[in-house]
Amino acid sequence: MKDFIIPDRDFGTPAAKSKQMVTLNIDGFDVTVPEGTSIMRAAAEIGISVPKLCATDSIDAFGSCRLCLVEIEGRNGTPASCTTPVAAGIKVHTQNSKLKQLRRGVMELYISDHPLDCLTCSANGDCELQDMAGAVGLRDVRYEAIDTHFKVKDNSGVANPNYIPRDDSNPYFSYDPQKCIVCSRCVRACEEVQGTFALTIEGRGFDSRVSFGAKTDNALSSDCVSCGACVQACPTATLQEKSVIEIGTPERSVITTCAYCGVGCSFKAEMRGDELVRMVPYKHGKANRGHSCVKGRFAYGYASHKDRILNPMIRDSINDPWKEVSWTEAMDFAAAKMKGIQTKYGRQSVGVITSSRCTNEEAYLVQKLTRAVFMNNNTDTCARVCHSPTGYGLGQTLGTSAGTQDFDSVEHTDVAIVIGANPASGHPVFASRLKKRIRQGAKLIVIDPRRTEMVESAHIRAAHHLALTPGTNVAIVTALAHVIVTEGLFDAAFIQDRCDWDEFQDYAEFVSQPQNSPEAVEMLTGVKASEVRAAARLYATGGNAAIYYGLGVTEHSQGSTTVIGIANLAMMTGNIGRPGVGVNPLRGQNNVQGSCDMGSFPHELPGYRHVKGDAVRDIFEKAWGVQIDPEPGLRIPNMLDAAVEGTFKGLYCQGEDILQSDPDTKHVAAGLAAMECVIVHDLFLNETANYAHVFFPGSTFLEKDGTFTNAERRINRVRKVMAPRNGYADWEVTQMFANAMGGNWTYTHPMQIMEEIALTTPSFAGVTYEKLETMGSIQWPCNEKAPEGTPLMHVDGFVRGKGKFINTEYVATDEKTGPRFPLLLTTGRILSQYNVGAQTRRTPNVAWHAEDVLEIHPHDAEVRGIKDGDFVRLASRSGNTSLRATITDKVNPGVVYTTFHHPDTQANVITTDFSDWATNCPEYKVTAVQVSPSNGPSEWQEEYAAQATKSRRIAAAE
Amino acid sequence: MSLNAPHEGPHAKLIYMANQIAKFMESKPHAEGVELLASHINDFWEPRMRRHLFEVLDAGGTGLRPLVLEAASKIKRPALAA
């Protein structure tokens, strides 16, 4: 189904949501549509495309181009069909001699100020202006072009003051004002779809021009976040992807899923041959509804970057240069090493790390490798360091280790709490949808140490910003519960019906204790009690209330406790089980949900079933023909501890860079260095590969088939659009390795792996590639009870039976500030970069973020003599590094902030090995640090860079 | 009462982790807390980790919070290394 193209018809205006239906007659045909539908859309529903330029169905009707005029019997004039709603019984004519003449006149005026270079224009073949000129039968332009916007010089050779040269400042698209017809589609897309308001129309009448904000701004220096919505909306070549300018128009498209964040946007990969021309957000994608961000839309260049390793490599020692070998030789080498280790040190001495970036099928095979071939449960995944507390906390309270809603749910939300997440940077397409809802009047509560874009941005202001001290989430969440309980704002009927009432009584008694009141915790959290009280009242009484949270919740020593507290809040206010409410973890990586679902954790088999269960093991023992170890295996931090101790010696690590992404880099490096065989399976020689003995080159999401599961449990298809440059899809590589170890696997397509998953895992029982083909996507659970999947969880009852309230006692982290380390460092991410940056650093996205910087409050900077842009030394109990400072009041005094996208900075040299009590998820978000002026990279950074350079050497072929 | 800082003694980190779990379980009704502490360690701690925990327990359990000591009899002693 590689070239399966679903036509993306443009209906001109958005769908109306009314349930009231209206029947009218258009050009002699009766049509019945929801009340509020435009005449243009009603016509489109029966296949009649009224000519249009300024209308497109991603944005509200505007009525400026006057091309879509129609006549309505009994009404005066010729109204615009885009702005005129349907009415019962009206008779509409979209085509008659009067309308034809009017439209032709409109087109003549447009074309009189437009260059006629269609043949060499980058939009040739993909231009709505060209199409409309054809549609209205324009054969002649009577007006002579004297004053124009497109001539560089006027007829006498003098420079034309109206001519604005092309703006190529954005790395991905160009803005060419001479092609602009001022339809405002770009301005409206920026406002309505993206919510950034970077674009505007300056001037009036003939002087009207699209502008990136101030006169001095260009596309790159403006507020533009390069989401591509304007490029998508532009009907001409004015806003155009540079890739199209360079390559030409695509000839086919393949629907696939973005491989960046957990939103899981659907895209059309538009191809010419096997060259990717552009990625365009897919209108019918249920996660993104036709929107995208700079990463998914544009940052795919890493797939063809020169740094990609395309041949397998081996070496005996990490001090040797790499040697390129054949796949067979690499497999034999790796298998011999791992077998040798198991013989010498025992069955439990090796393990795997599955990838949250690879497909479900690939994650499934990697955990199967350890369980069925290595014969132990030593498997873990990146979720260990991000959302493992979500799995634990939601599993304990609600019964399912996943979010409760779909993203469409936000359209029904009246109050949103965003805690420990900055969706505008981390989950931008969801942020756009949330912002849209807020502009419609929903209220927002932000709980975050930083003043993020969600707190205040164009036409968005949070009702409450609880700028807490890092590490005090549990205190705040419990204080919110205190207010709700003591002020009687809880939903007793819901609790009695859906939860265990006695447990709630215990919980109510616990949170009501005076030490949990907002006033009592004010000193700890730094948040005014009155703000906490107001936020709690708003959440409990403001209508449909939803909680969205991210790694600012989970990556703490009490991460699991905060997740439990969040579930408690939702249950006690009855905000579970219908649209607009719920508990919504914003998952970090594209398939972190899927990798967890697929049994990547060392204690559970696919479908979150503990390995101790005889019945569960029996299913897999029969399917795989092996005995499964009933004891839990090692988690990533435990693997590293065991390695340092000398009992864990071999690791197969797929698509994950633990050296850069895991905390306490020195400890990770010591663990890796102590192993005898580290196999890295990745696109690039990542940081972990500096300690590897075997390198299997990986394939990108464009080069393989499979599925990703996003934060809303949505299983989306990933489709192969080109052959793997390294020769094999990742699932094939894992299979080759398993077979070299004696696995006897015989999969020929990921579809067969999904069949095995469906066969063994109840929540996936109804999932097949055929169903994904027809439905587009499926939200698990999908089985006999829910054959079409489950958009909303816990509708009639909780998965675990009764919702469980669990006490959430605040325990301060032991990572404390003191005289040596007086500041608290918290970490996060930025829009243009992704995770450790292995992909995005290898794209032009570096134009926005070329290095990690340290945000520091003016007071803290001043007492240290630090100026904006200075190099500073950032030190903690674990280590130190250097980076540049930026002075901002986004952070409170006493708090500093940085990102972890660049290996040169290695923010994780600083982070400690404190971790969540329940899951060992590292405490990335709180580190006591000192900041001091510095004149360059630290000694550690220089040593690290030298080691990395040495380790990355590849021996020249003989 | 603070938890011990990690990195002191060979099993310090393990003691610290056990105490962290105990801290959470201490806010539950006592019997339930003992039960859940034991099952949490049984469910999530690989045998190597439990073996080390028993080394600490067998040596008197110095540094462990009382709830861990109380739950010890319900924690599964791992079989000898496979």
mmCIF file of N, CA and C in Angstrom, chain A residues 349-433:
data_model
loop_
_atom_site.group_PDB
_atom_site.id
_atom_site.type_symbol
_atom_site.label_atom_id
_atom_site.label_comp_id
_atom_site.label_asym_id
_atom_site.label_seq_id
_atom_site.Cartn_x
_atom_site.Cartn_y
_atom_site.Cartn_z
ATOM 1 N N SER A 349 23.940 -12.069 32.980
ATOM 2 C CA SER A 349 25.006 -11.072 32.861
ATOM 3 C C SER A 349 24.871 -10.194 31.622
ATOM 4 N N VAL A 350 23.805 -10.398 30.838
ATOM 5 C CA VAL A 350 23.599 -9.554 29.655
ATOM 6 C C VAL A 350 22.164 -9.042 29.640
ATOM 7 N N GLY A 351 21.918 -8.053 28.801
ATOM 8 C CA GLY A 351 20.564 -7.503 28.724
ATOM 9 C C GLY A 351 20.410 -6.582 27.524
ATOM 10 N N VAL A 352 19.243 -5.950 27.444
ATOM 11 C CA VAL A 352 18.941 -5.093 26.292
ATOM 12 C C VAL A 352 18.301 -3.785 26.754
ATOM 13 N N ILE A 353 18.412 -2.786 25.899
ATOM 14 C CA ILE A 353 17.613 -1.564 26.062
ATOM 15 C C ILE A 353 16.840 -1.380 24.765
ATOM 16 N N THR A 354 15.507 -1.355 24.877
ATOM 17 C CA THR A 354 14.682 -1.164 23.682
ATOM 18 C C THR A 354 14.580 0.326 23.405
ATOM 19 N N SER A 355 14.200 0.642 22.185
ATOM 20 C CA SER A 355 14.180 2.047 21.797
ATOM 21 C C SER A 355 12.773 2.613 21.828
ATOM 22 N N SER A 356 12.661 3.830 22.350
ATOM 23 C CA SER A 356 11.383 4.530 22.319
ATOM 24 C C SER A 356 11.220 5.290 21.010
ATOM 25 N N ARG A 357 12.214 5.173 20.126
ATOM 26 C CA ARG A 357 12.127 5.838 18.818
ATOM 27 C C ARG A 357 11.817 4.840 17.723
ATOM 28 N N CYS A 358 12.047 3.567 18.016
ATOM 29 C CA CYS A 358 11.781 2.554 17.005
ATOM 30 C C CYS A 358 10.313 2.147 17.080
ATOM 31 N N THR A 359 9.918 1.230 16.227
ATOM 32 C CA THR A 359 8.505 0.860 16.146
ATOM 33 C C THR A 359 8.126 -0.103 17.274
ATOM 34 N N ASN A 360 6.814 -0.291 17.436
ATOM 35 C CA ASN A 360 6.325 -1.281 18.401
ATOM 36 C C ASN A 360 6.897 -2.647 18.094
ATOM 37 N N GLU A 361 6.880 -2.968 16.816
ATOM 38 C CA GLU A 361 7.332 -4.291 16.393
ATOM 39 C C GLU A 361 8.804 -4.478 16.756
ATOM 40 N N GLU A 362 9.585 -3.414 16.601
ATOM 41 C CA GLU A 362 11.009 -3.506 16.906
ATOM 42 C C GLU A 362 11.257 -3.613 18.405
ATOM 43 N N ALA A 363 10.506 -2.831 19.194
ATOM 44 C CA ALA A 363 10.646 -2.914 20.651
ATOM 45 C C ALA A 363 10.251 -4.309 21.136
ATOM 46 N N TYR A 364 9.177 -4.831 20.532
ATOM 47 C CA TYR A 364 8.717 -6.169 20.908
ATOM 48 C C TYR A 364 9.816 -7.205 20.664
ATOM 49 N N LEU A 365 10.474 -7.098 19.512
ATOM 50 C CA LEU A 365 11.520 -8.077 19.195
ATOM 51 C C LEU A 365 12.719 -7.950 20.128
ATOM 52 N N VAL A 366 13.055 -6.728 20.515
ATOM 53 C CA VAL A 366 14.236 -6.564 21.365
ATOM 54 C C VAL A 366 13.970 -7.159 22.755
ATOM 55 N N GLN A 367 12.750 -6.940 23.306
ATOM 56 C CA GLN A 367 12.478 -7.564 24.612
ATOM 57 C C GLN A 367 12.347 -9.079 24.468
ATOM 58 N N LYS A 368 11.855 -9.500 23.313
ATOM 59 C CA LYS A 368 11.782 -10.947 23.076
ATOM 60 C C LYS A 368 13.195 -11.542 23.011
ATOM 61 N N LEU A 369 14.115 -10.758 22.452
ATOM 62 C CA LEU A 369 15.506 -11.222 22.362
ATOM 63 C C LEU A 369 16.044 -11.566 23.748
ATOM 64 N N THR A 370 15.798 -10.671 24.710
ATOM 65 C CA THR A 370 16.362 -10.963 26.030
ATOM 66 C C THR A 370 15.588 -12.081 26.730
ATOM 67 N N ARG A 371 14.253 -12.091 26.533
ATOM 68 C CA ARG A 371 13.448 -13.082 27.273
ATOM 69 C C ARG A 371 13.534 -14.471 26.666
ATOM 70 N N ALA A 372 13.576 -14.533 25.327
ATOM 71 C CA ALA A 372 13.493 -15.842 24.681
ATOM 72 C C ALA A 372 14.840 -16.351 24.185
ATOM 73 N N VAL A 373 15.826 -15.439 24.034
ATOM 74 C CA VAL A 373 17.123 -15.884 23.533
ATOM 75 C C VAL A 373 18.200 -15.774 24.616
ATOM 76 N N PHE A 374 18.288 -14.620 25.257
ATOM 77 C CA PHE A 374 19.218 -14.492 26.401
ATOM 78 C C PHE A 374 18.676 -15.230 27.622
ATOM 79 N N MET A 375 17.345 -15.430 27.650
ATOM 80 C CA MET A 375 16.675 -16.164 28.723
ATOM 81 C C MET A 375 16.726 -15.443 30.076
ATOM 82 N N ASN A 376 16.579 -14.123 30.034
ATOM 83 C CA ASN A 376 16.438 -13.397 31.299
ATOM 84 C C ASN A 376 15.483 -12.236 31.062
ATOM 85 N N ASN A 377 15.234 -11.439 32.085
ATOM 86 C CA ASN A 377 14.301 -10.313 31.935
ATOM 87 C C ASN A 377 15.012 -8.958 31.971
ATOM 88 N N ASN A 378 16.292 -8.969 31.630
ATOM 89 C CA ASN A 378 17.039 -7.713 31.690
ATOM 90 C C ASN A 378 16.751 -6.842 30.471
ATOM 91 N N THR A 379 15.570 -6.253 30.464
ATOM 92 C CA THR A 379 15.205 -5.334 29.395
ATOM 93 C C THR A 379 14.689 -4.059 30.028
ATOM 94 N N ASP A 380 15.071 -2.952 29.456
ATOM 95 C CA ASP A 380 14.519 -1.687 29.936
ATOM 96 C C ASP A 380 14.471 -0.750 28.750
ATOM 97 N N THR A 381 13.895 0.422 28.966
ATOM 98 C CA THR A 381 13.735 1.347 27.857
ATOM 99 C C THR A 381 13.860 2.756 28.367
ATOM 100 N N CYS A 382 13.948 3.660 27.436
ATOM 101 C CA CYS A 382 14.095 5.075 27.752
ATOM 102 C C CYS A 382 13.024 5.572 28.710
ATOM 103 N N ALA A 383 11.853 4.931 28.712
ATOM 104 C CA ALA A 383 10.788 5.371 29.611
ATOM 105 C C ALA A 383 11.229 5.319 31.067
ATOM 106 N N ARG A 384 12.221 4.481 31.342
ATOM 107 C CA ARG A 384 12.756 4.431 32.703
ATOM 108 C C ARG A 384 13.111 5.833 33.169
ATOM 109 N N VAL A 385 13.707 6.594 32.263
ATOM 110 C CA VAL A 385 14.189 7.919 32.657
ATOM 111 C C VAL A 385 13.176 9.014 32.334
ATOM 112 N N CYS A 386 11.967 8.650 31.874
ATOM 113 C CA CYS A 386 10.998 9.730 31.658
ATOM 114 C C CYS A 386 9.650 9.431 32.291
ATOM 115 N N HIS A 387 8.921 8.436 31.783
ATOM 116 C CA HIS A 387 7.548 8.285 32.252
ATOM 117 C C HIS A 387 7.293 6.998 33.029
ATOM 118 N N SER A 388 8.341 6.338 33.550
ATOM 119 C CA SER A 388 8.064 5.127 34.316
ATOM 120 C C SER A 388 7.156 5.421 35.523
ATOM 121 N N PRO A 389 7.287 6.592 36.179
ATOM 122 C CA PRO A 389 6.346 6.875 37.281
ATOM 123 C C PRO A 389 4.894 6.984 36.815
ATOM 124 N N THR A 390 4.687 7.378 35.540
ATOM 125 C CA THR A 390 3.326 7.409 35.010
ATOM 126 C C THR A 390 2.766 6.002 34.968
ATOM 127 N N GLY A 391 3.586 5.083 34.483
ATOM 128 C CA GLY A 391 3.161 3.699 34.411
ATOM 129 C C GLY A 391 2.779 3.195 35.790
ATOM 130 N N TYR A 392 3.641 3.481 36.758
ATOM 131 C CA TYR A 392 3.383 2.992 38.113
ATOM 132 C C TYR A 392 2.170 3.700 38.736
ATOM 133 N N GLY A 393 2.178 5.015 38.713
ATOM 134 C CA GLY A 393 1.154 5.795 39.426
ATOM 135 C C GLY A 393 -0.241 5.593 38.856
ATOM 136 N N LEU A 394 -0.356 5.645 37.520
ATOM 137 C CA LEU A 394 -1.686 5.481 36.932
ATOM 138 C C LEU A 394 -2.138 4.025 37.008
ATOM 139 N N GLY A 395 -1.180 3.108 36.924
ATOM 140 C CA GLY A 395 -1.525 1.694 37.071
ATOM 141 C C GLY A 395 -2.116 1.428 38.449
ATOM 142 N N GLN A 396 -1.498 2.008 39.494
ATOM 143 C CA GLN A 396 -1.959 1.794 40.868
ATOM 144 C C GLN A 396 -3.334 2.409 41.121
ATOM 145 N N THR A 397 -3.566 3.621 40.608
ATOM 146 C CA THR A 397 -4.782 4.357 40.966
ATOM 147 C C THR A 397 -5.950 4.035 40.045
ATOM 148 N N LEU A 398 -5.678 4.043 38.703
ATOM 149 C CA LEU A 398 -6.761 3.880 37.737
ATOM 150 C C LEU A 398 -6.791 2.476 37.134
ATOM 151 N N GLY A 399 -5.617 1.861 37.066
ATOM 152 C CA GLY A 399 -5.576 0.505 36.524
ATOM 153 C C GLY A 399 -4.960 0.395 35.145
ATOM 154 N N THR A 400 -4.620 1.519 34.515
ATOM 155 C CA THR A 400 -3.975 1.462 33.208
ATOM 156 C C THR A 400 -2.803 2.422 33.169
ATOM 157 N N SER A 401 -1.702 1.964 32.598
ATOM 158 C CA SER A 401 -0.496 2.784 32.574
ATOM 159 C C SER A 401 -0.491 3.717 31.378
ATOM 160 N N ALA A 402 -1.524 4.502 31.213
ATOM 161 C CA ALA A 402 -1.575 5.380 30.041
ATOM 162 C C ALA A 402 -2.556 6.507 30.292
ATOM 163 N N GLY A 403 -2.483 7.511 29.405
ATOM 164 C CA GLY A 403 -3.390 8.650 29.484
ATOM 165 C C GLY A 403 -4.827 8.215 29.246
ATOM 166 N N THR A 404 -5.755 9.049 29.728
ATOM 167 C CA THR A 404 -7.153 8.636 29.691
ATOM 168 C C THR A 404 -7.912 9.157 28.476
ATOM 169 N N GLN A 405 -7.354 10.133 27.744
ATOM 170 C CA GLN A 405 -8.139 10.811 26.706
ATOM 171 C C GLN A 405 -7.504 10.674 25.327
ATOM 172 N N ASP A 406 -8.185 11.228 24.324
ATOM 173 C CA ASP A 406 -7.526 11.507 23.051
ATOM 174 C C ASP A 406 -7.252 13.022 23.004
ATOM 175 N N PHE A 407 -6.474 13.462 22.022
ATOM 176 C CA PHE A 407 -6.153 14.894 21.968
ATOM 177 C C PHE A 407 -7.376 15.741 21.602
ATOM 178 N N ASP A 408 -8.316 15.160 20.857
ATOM 179 C CA ASP A 408 -9.530 15.915 20.515
ATOM 180 C C ASP A 408 -10.281 16.362 21.774
ATOM 181 N N SER A 409 -10.073 15.631 22.852
ATOM 182 C CA SER A 409 -10.751 15.929 24.109
ATOM 183 C C SER A 409 -10.554 17.376 24.552
ATOM 184 N N VAL A 410 -9.403 17.952 24.198
ATOM 185 C CA VAL A 410 -9.098 19.305 24.669
ATOM 186 C C VAL A 410 -10.125 20.319 24.154
ATOM 187 N N GLU A 411 -10.798 19.973 23.059
ATOM 188 C CA GLU A 411 -11.800 20.899 22.511
ATOM 189 C C GLU A 411 -13.007 21.047 23.442
ATOM 190 N N HIS A 412 -13.115 20.152 24.434
ATOM 191 C CA HIS A 412 -14.238 20.225 25.386
ATOM 192 C C HIS A 412 -13.778 20.639 26.784
ATOM 193 N N THR A 413 -12.518 21.022 26.894
ATOM 194 C CA THR A 413 -11.977 21.341 28.212
ATOM 195 C C THR A 413 -12.306 22.782 28.601
ATOM 196 N N ASP A 414 -12.718 22.972 29.855
ATOM 197 C CA ASP A 414 -12.976 24.327 30.350
ATOM 198 C C ASP A 414 -11.832 24.833 31.212
ATOM 199 N N VAL A 415 -11.196 23.929 31.938
ATOM 200 C CA VAL A 415 -10.050 24.297 32.766
ATOM 201 C C VAL A 415 -8.948 23.273 32.512
ATOM 202 N N ALA A 416 -7.768 23.763 32.179
ATOM 203 C CA ALA A 416 -6.641 22.838 31.994
ATOM 204 C C ALA A 416 -5.567 23.167 33.014
ATOM 205 N N ILE A 417 -5.066 22.124 33.671
ATOM 206 C CA ILE A 417 -3.869 22.285 34.490
ATOM 207 C C ILE A 417 -2.714 21.724 33.681
ATOM 208 N N VAL A 418 -1.688 22.536 33.479
ATOM 209 C CA VAL A 418 -0.477 22.032 32.841
ATOM 210 C C VAL A 418 0.600 22.035 33.912
ATOM 211 N N ILE A 419 1.053 20.850 34.275
ATOM 212 C CA ILE A 419 2.019 20.756 35.380
ATOM 213 C C ILE A 419 3.275 20.045 34.905
ATOM 214 N N GLY A 420 4.408 20.696 35.142
ATOM 215 C CA GLY A 420 5.685 20.084 34.791
ATOM 216 C C GLY A 420 5.788 19.755 33.325
ATOM 217 N N ALA A 421 5.232 20.611 32.494
ATOM 218 C CA ALA A 421 5.315 20.385 31.051
ATOM 219 C C ALA A 421 5.306 21.735 30.360
ATOM 220 N N ASN A 422 5.985 21.805 29.248
ATOM 221 C CA ASN A 422 5.965 23.022 28.453
ATOM 222 C C ASN A 422 5.595 22.623 27.031
ATOM 223 N N PRO A 423 4.317 22.339 26.820
ATOM 224 C CA PRO A 423 3.927 21.805 25.515
ATOM 225 C C PRO A 423 4.338 22.700 24.345
ATOM 226 N N ALA A 424 4.413 24.006 24.554
ATOM 227 C CA ALA A 424 4.790 24.880 23.442
ATOM 228 C C ALA A 424 6.167 24.501 22.900
ATOM 229 N N SER A 425 7.028 23.947 23.743
ATOM 230 C CA SER A 425 8.341 23.506 23.274
ATOM 231 C C SER A 425 8.375 22.001 23.025
ATOM 232 N N GLY A 426 7.804 21.236 23.938
ATOM 233 C CA GLY A 426 7.955 19.787 23.884
ATOM 234 C C GLY A 426 6.903 19.079 23.046
ATOM 235 N N HIS A 427 5.684 19.597 23.035
ATOM 236 C CA HIS A 427 4.574 18.957 22.317
ATOM 237 C C HIS A 427 3.807 20.032 21.568
ATOM 238 N N PRO A 428 4.489 20.684 20.606
ATOM 239 C CA PRO A 428 3.978 21.930 20.026
ATOM 240 C C PRO A 428 2.625 21.807 19.343
ATOM 241 N N VAL A 429 2.349 20.685 18.715
ATOM 242 C CA VAL A 429 1.072 20.589 18.007
ATOM 243 C C VAL A 429 -0.079 20.469 19.006
ATOM 244 N N PHE A 430 0.159 19.766 20.096
ATOM 245 C CA PHE A 430 -0.863 19.758 21.145
ATOM 246 C C PHE A 430 -1.004 21.150 21.746
ATOM 247 N N ALA A 431 0.126 21.848 21.940
ATOM 248 C CA ALA A 431 0.077 23.198 22.520
ATOM 249 C C ALA A 431 -0.802 24.105 21.670
ATOM 250 N N SER A 432 -0.688 23.981 20.358
ATOM 251 C CA SER A 432 -1.507 24.816 19.477
ATOM 252 C C SER A 432 -2.987 24.535 19.692
ATOM 253 N N ARG A 433 -3.308 23.261 19.895
ATOM 254 C CA ARG A 433 -4.718 22.914 20.095
ATOM 255 C C ARG A 433 -5.210 23.422 21.449
#
